[in-house]
Short mmCIF file of C-alpha atoms and ligand atoms in Angstrom, two decimals:
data_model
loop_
_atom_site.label_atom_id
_atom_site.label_comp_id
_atom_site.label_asym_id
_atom_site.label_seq_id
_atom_site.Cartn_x
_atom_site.Cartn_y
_atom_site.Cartn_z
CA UNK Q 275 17.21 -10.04 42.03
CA UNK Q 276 14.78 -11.26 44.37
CA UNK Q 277 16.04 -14.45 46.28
CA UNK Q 278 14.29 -17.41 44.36
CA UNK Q 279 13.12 -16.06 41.75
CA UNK Q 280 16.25 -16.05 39.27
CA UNK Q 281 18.25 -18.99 36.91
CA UNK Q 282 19.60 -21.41 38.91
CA UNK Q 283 22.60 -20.46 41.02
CA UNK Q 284 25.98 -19.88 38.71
CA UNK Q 285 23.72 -18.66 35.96
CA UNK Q 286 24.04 -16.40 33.66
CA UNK Q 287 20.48 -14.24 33.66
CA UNK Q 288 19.15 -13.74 30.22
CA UNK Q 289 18.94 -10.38 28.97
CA UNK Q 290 15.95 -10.93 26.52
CA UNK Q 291 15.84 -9.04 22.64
CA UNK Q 292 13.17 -8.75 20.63
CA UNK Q 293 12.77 -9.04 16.63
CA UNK Q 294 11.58 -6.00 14.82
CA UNK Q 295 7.92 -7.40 14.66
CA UNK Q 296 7.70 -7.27 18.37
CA UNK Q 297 9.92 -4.49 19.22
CA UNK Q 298 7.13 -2.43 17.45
CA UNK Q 299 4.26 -3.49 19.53
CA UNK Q 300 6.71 -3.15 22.46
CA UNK Q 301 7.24 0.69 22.04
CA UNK Q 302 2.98 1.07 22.10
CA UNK Q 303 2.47 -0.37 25.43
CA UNK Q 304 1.67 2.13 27.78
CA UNK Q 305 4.62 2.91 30.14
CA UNK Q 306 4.90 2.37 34.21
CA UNK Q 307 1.31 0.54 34.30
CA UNK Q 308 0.95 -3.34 33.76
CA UNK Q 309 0.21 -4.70 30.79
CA UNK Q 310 -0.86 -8.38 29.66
CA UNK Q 311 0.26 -10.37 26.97
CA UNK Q 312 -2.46 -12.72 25.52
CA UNK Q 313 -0.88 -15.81 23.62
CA UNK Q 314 2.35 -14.89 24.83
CA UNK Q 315 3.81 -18.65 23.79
CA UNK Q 316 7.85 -17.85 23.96
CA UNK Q 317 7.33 -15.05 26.74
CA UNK Q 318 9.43 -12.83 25.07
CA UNK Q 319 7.32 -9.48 25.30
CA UNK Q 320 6.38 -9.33 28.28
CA UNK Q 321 9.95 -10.39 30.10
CA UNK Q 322 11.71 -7.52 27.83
CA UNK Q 323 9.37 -4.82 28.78
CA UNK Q 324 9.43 -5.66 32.65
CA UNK Q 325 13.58 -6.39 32.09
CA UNK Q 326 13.91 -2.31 30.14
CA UNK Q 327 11.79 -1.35 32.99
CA UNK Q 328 9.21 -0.06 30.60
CA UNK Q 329 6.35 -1.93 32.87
CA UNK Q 330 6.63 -2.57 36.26
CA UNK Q 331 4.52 -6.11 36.05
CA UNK Q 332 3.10 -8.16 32.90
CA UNK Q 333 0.41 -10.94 32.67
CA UNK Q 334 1.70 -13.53 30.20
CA UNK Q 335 -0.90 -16.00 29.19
CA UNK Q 336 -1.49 -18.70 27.10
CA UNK Q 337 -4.24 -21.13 26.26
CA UNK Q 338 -1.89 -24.35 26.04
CA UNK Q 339 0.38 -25.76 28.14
CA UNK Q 340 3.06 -26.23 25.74
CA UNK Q 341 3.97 -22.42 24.97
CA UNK Q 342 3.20 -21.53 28.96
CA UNK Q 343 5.90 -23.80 29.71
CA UNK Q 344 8.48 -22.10 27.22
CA UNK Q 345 7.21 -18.74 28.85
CA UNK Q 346 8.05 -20.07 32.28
CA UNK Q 347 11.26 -21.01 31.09
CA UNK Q 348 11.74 -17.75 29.58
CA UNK Q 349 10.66 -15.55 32.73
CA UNK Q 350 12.72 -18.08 34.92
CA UNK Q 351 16.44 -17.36 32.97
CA UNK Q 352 15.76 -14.26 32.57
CA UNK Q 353 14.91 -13.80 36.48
CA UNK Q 354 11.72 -11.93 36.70
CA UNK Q 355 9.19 -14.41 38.16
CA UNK Q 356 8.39 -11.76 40.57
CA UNK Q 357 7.28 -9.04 38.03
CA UNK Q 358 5.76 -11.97 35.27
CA UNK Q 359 2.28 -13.60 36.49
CA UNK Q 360 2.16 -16.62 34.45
CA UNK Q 361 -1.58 -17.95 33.58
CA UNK Q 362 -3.21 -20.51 31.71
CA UNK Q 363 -6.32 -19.55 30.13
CA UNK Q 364 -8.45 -18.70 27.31
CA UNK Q 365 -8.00 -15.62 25.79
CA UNK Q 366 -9.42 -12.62 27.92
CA UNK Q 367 -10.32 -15.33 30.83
CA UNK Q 368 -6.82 -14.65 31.99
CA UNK Q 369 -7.88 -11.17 32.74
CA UNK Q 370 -9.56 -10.16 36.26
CA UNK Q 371 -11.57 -6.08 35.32
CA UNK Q 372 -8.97 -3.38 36.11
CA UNK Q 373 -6.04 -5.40 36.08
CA UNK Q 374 -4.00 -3.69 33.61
CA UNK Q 375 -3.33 -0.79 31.69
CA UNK Q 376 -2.54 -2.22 27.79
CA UNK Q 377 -3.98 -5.26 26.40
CA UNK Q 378 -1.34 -6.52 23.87
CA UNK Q 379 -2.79 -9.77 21.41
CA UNK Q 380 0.07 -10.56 18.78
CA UNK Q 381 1.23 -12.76 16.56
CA UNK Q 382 -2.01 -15.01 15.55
CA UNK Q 383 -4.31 -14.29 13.03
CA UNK Q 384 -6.99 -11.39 12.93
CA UNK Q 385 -10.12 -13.72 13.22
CA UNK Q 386 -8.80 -15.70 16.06
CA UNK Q 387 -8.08 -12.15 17.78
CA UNK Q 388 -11.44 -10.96 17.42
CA UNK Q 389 -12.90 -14.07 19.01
CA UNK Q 390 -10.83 -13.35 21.81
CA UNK Q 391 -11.96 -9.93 21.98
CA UNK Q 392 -15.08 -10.45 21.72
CA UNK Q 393 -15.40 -13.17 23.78
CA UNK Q 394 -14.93 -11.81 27.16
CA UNK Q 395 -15.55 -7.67 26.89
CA UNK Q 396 -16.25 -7.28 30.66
CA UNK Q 397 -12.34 -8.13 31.33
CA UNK Q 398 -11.34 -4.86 29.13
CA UNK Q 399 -12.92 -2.65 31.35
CA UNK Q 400 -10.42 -0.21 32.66
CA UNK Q 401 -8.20 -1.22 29.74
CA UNK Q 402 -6.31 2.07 28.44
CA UNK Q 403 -5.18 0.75 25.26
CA UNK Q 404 -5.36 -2.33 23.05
CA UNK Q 405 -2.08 -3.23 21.17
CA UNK Q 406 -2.72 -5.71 18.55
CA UNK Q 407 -0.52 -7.19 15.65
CA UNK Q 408 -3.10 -9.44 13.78
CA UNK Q 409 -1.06 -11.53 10.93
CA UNK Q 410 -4.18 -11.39 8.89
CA UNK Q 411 -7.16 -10.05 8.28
CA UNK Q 412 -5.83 -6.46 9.64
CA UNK Q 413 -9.05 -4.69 7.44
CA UNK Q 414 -11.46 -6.60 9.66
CA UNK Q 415 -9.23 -6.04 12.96
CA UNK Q 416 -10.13 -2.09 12.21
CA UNK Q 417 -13.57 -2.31 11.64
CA UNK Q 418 -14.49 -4.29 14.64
CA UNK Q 419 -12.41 -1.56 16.76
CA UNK Q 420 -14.14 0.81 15.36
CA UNK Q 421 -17.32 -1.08 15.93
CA UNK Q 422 -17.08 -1.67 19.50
CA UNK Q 423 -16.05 1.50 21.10
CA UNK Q 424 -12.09 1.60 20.44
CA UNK Q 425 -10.75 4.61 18.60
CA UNK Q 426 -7.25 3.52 15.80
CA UNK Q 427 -5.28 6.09 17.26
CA UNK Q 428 -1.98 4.86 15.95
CA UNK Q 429 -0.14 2.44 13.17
CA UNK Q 430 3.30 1.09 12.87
CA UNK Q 431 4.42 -1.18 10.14
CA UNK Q 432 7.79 -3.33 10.45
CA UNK Q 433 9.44 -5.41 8.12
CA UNK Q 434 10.39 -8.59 9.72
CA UNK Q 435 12.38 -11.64 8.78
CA UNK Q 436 10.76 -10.53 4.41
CA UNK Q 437 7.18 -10.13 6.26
CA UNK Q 438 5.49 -7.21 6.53
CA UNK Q 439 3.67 -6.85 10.03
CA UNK Q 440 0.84 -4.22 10.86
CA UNK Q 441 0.25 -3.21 14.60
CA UNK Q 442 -2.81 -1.63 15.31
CA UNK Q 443 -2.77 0.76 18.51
CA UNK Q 444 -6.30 1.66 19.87
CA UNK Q 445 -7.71 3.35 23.06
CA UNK Q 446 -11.56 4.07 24.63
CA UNK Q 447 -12.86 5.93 21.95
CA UNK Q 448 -14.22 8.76 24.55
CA UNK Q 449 -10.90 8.84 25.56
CA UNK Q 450 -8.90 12.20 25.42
CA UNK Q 451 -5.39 12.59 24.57
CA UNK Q 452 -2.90 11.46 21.44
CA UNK Q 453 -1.05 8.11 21.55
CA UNK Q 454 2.53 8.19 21.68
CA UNK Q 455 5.21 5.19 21.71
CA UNK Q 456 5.42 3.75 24.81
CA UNK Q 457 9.01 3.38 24.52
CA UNK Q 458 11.07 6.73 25.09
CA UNK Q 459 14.15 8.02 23.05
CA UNK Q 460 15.05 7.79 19.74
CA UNK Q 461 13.73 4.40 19.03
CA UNK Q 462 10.42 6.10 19.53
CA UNK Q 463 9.44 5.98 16.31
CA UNK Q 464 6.24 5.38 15.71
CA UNK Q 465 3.71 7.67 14.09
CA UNK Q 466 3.32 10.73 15.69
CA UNK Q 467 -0.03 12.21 15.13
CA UNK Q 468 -0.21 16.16 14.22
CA UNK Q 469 -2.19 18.42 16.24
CA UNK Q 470 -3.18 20.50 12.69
CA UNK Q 471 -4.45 18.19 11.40
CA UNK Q 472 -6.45 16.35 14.05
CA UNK Q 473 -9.64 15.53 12.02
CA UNK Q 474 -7.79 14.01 8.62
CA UNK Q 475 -8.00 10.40 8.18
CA UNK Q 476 -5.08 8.95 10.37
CA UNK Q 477 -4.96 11.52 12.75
CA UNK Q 478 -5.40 10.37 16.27
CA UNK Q 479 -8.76 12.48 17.63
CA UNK Q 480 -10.21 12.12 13.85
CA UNK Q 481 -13.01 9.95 13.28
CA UNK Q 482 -13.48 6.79 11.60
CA UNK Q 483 -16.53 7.84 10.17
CA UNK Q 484 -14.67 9.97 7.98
CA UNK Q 485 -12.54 6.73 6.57
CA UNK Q 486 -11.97 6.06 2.89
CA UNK Q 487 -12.24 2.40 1.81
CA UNK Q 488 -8.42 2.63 1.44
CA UNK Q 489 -8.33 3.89 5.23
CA UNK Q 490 -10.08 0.66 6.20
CA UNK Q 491 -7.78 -1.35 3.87
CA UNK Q 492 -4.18 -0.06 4.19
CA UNK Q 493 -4.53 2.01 7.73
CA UNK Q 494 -5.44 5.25 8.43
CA UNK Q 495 -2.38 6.38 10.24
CA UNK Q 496 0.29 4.49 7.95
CA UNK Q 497 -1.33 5.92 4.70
CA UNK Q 498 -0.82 9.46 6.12
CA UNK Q 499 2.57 8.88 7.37
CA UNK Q 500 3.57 7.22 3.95
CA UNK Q 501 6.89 6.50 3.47
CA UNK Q 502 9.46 3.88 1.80
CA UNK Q 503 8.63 1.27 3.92
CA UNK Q 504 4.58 1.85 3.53
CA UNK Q 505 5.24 2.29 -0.18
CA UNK Q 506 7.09 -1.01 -0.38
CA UNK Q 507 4.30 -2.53 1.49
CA UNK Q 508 1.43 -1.31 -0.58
CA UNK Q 509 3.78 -2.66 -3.61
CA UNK Q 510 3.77 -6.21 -2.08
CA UNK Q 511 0.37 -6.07 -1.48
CA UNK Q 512 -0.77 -5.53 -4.84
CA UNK Q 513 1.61 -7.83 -6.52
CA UNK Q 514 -0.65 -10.46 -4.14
CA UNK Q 515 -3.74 -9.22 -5.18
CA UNK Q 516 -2.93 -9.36 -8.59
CA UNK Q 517 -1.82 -12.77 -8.48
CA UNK Q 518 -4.58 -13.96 -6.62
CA UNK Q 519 -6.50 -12.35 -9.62
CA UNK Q 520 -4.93 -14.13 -11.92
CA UNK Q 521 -5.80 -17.14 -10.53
CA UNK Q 522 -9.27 -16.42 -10.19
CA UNK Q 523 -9.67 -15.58 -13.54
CA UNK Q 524 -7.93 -18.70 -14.62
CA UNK Q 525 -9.92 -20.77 -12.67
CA UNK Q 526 -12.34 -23.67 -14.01
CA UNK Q 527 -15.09 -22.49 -12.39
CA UNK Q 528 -15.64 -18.78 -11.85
CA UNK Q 529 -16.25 -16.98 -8.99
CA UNK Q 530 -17.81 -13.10 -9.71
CA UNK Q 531 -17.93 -12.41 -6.29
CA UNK Q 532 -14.38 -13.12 -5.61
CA UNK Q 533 -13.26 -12.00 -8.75
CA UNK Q 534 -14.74 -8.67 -8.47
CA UNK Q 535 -13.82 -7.79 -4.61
CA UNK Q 536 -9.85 -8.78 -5.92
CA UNK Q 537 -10.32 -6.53 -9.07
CA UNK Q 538 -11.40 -3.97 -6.60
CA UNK Q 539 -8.74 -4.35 -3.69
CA UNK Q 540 -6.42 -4.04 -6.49
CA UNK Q 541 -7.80 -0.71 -7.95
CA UNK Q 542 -7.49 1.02 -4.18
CA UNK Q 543 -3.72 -0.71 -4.07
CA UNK Q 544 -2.95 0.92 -7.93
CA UNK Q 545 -4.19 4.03 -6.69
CA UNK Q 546 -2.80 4.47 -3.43
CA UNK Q 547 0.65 3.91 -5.72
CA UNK Q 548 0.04 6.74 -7.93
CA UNK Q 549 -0.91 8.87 -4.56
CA UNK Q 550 2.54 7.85 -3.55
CA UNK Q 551 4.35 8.30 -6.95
CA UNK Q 552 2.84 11.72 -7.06
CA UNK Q 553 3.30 12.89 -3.52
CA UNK Q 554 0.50 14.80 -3.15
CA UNK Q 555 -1.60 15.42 0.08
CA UNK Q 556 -3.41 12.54 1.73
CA UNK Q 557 -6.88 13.29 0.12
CA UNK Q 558 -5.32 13.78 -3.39
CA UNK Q 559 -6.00 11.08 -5.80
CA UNK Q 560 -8.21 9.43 -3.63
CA UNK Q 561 -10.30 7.08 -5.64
CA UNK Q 562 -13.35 6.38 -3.75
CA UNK Q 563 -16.84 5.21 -4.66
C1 LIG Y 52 2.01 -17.72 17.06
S1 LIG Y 52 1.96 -17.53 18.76
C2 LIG Y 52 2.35 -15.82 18.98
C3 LIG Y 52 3.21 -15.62 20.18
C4 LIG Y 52 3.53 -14.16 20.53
N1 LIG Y 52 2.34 -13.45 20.93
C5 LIG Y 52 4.21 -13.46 19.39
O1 LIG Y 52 3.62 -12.54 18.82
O2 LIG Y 52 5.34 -13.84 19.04
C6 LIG Y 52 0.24 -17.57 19.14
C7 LIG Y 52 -0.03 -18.06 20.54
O3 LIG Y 52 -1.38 -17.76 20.87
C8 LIG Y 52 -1.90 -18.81 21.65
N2 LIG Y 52 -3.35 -18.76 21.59
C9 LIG Y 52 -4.16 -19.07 20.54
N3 LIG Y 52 -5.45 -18.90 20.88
C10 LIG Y 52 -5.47 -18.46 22.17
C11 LIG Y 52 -6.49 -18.12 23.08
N4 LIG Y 52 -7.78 -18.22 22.74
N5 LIG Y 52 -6.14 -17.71 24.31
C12 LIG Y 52 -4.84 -17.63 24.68
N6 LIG Y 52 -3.82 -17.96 23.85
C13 LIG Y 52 -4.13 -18.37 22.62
C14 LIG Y 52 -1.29 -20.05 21.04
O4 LIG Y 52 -1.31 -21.13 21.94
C15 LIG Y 52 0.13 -19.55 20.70
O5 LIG Y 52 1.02 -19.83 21.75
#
């Protein structure tokens, strides 16, 4: 440890463990290159990845005091004030061009992410990938990716705490190359994209033009990696949607539009569960307009 920068003498140094939520955007950030974490409030990300050695530096920034103070006191007892630059800022204002490698914005809604994309482009220049885990509003998180020059190259959903959490990994879309975990070993597992099938819907190198409105909705990557989890996901989703419906319907004064984008959100959720049920390739029993 670097003389000064530890927990007070006779301390123990905390050896910081994350929850599934952010152990999943941990294994996406790019390995041995810095990486910032944007609304880092506890500090927690970007202490564990310099701590597992993962990244040799992190920016951890946060617009309030408040949570930049309970990252200080996170980098401090864990003793990595030399590797953890601790800023106050705005979003993307914490950022100087070049800086670092993977951009990670987690844990805040999808909206609020987007402004703080948008807000500041110039600062992701040189910025290798984007690692996002919007709470909300993931649909709208892949569309503005999509529409601003970043290419979905991978998905990961984790089940945290009975919340289901979507992180979104995306890179330069004239990038080349196929995103892998950051993270090696077996806890590396996050979807692997196939090289046979590199123009399907998911597949990292295909093309978002070539998205189904379920692609846009449920991800392209999870819907072709499927699974338990995914299918319990999709299940909780529509039980939502249809209760959401419900209460539309029931409402004293009716709203078509609303009523008819739920009736429709649940027809793509219905039929991406009969996909599932049926197990048939990812194009079967697509129901698109
Ligand atoms: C709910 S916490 C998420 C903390 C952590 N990223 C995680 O996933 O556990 C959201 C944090 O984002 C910060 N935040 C919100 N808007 C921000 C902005 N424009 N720039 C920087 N930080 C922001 C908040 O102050 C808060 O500490």
């Amino acid at each position: 440890m670097t003389p000064g920068t530890g927990p007070a003498d006779g301390a123990r140094t905390l050896t910081v463990s994350l929850p599934p939520r952010l152990q999943a955007v941990a294994r996406w950030v790019l390995p041995g290159a810095p990486v910032a974490d944007i609304g880092t409030d506890h500090g927690r990300l970007p202490v564990y990845l310099v701590q597992q050695g993962q990244v040799p530096r992190a920016v951890a920034s946060d617009r309030l005091p408040g949570p930049l103070a309970a990252a200080r006191r996170t980098v401090a007892a864990a003793g990595v004030a030399d590797r953890v630059d601790l800023r106050l800022a705005d979003g993307l204002a914490a950022l100087q061009p070049g800086e670092v490698a993977t951009v990670v914005v987690a844990g805040m809604g999808g909206l609020l992410m987007l402004k703080i994309l948008a807000g500041r482009p110039e600062a992701l220049r040189g910025v290798r990938r984007l690692v996002l885990q919007p709470n909300t509003d993931v649909e709208e998180v892949r569309r503005w990716l999509h529409a601003h020059g970043w290419r979905l190259v991978a998905e990961e959903l984790a089940e945290d705490g009975g919340r289901f959490y979507v992180v979104l990994v995306a890179e330069p879309a004239g990038a080349p190359g196929q995103a892998r975990p950051g993270a090696t070993g077996p806890e590396a597992s996050g979807p692997e994209p196939s090289d046979s099938e590199a123009s399907g819907p998911g597949a990292a190198g295909g093309t978002a033009e070539a998205f189904t409105e379920a692609d846009w909705v449920l991800g392209p990557c999870l819907r072709r990696q499927g699974g338990p989890l995914f299918r319990r996901y999709v299940e909780r989703e529509r039980d939502r949607v249809r209760r959401a419906l419900a209460g539309v319907r029931q409402a004293r004064r009716p709203d078509a539009e609303l009523e008819a984008a739920l009736a429709r959100r649940l027809q793509i959720l219905e039929a991406e569960l009969a996909r599932l049920a049926g197990e048939p390739g990812p194009e079967e029993g697509e129901q698109e307009p």
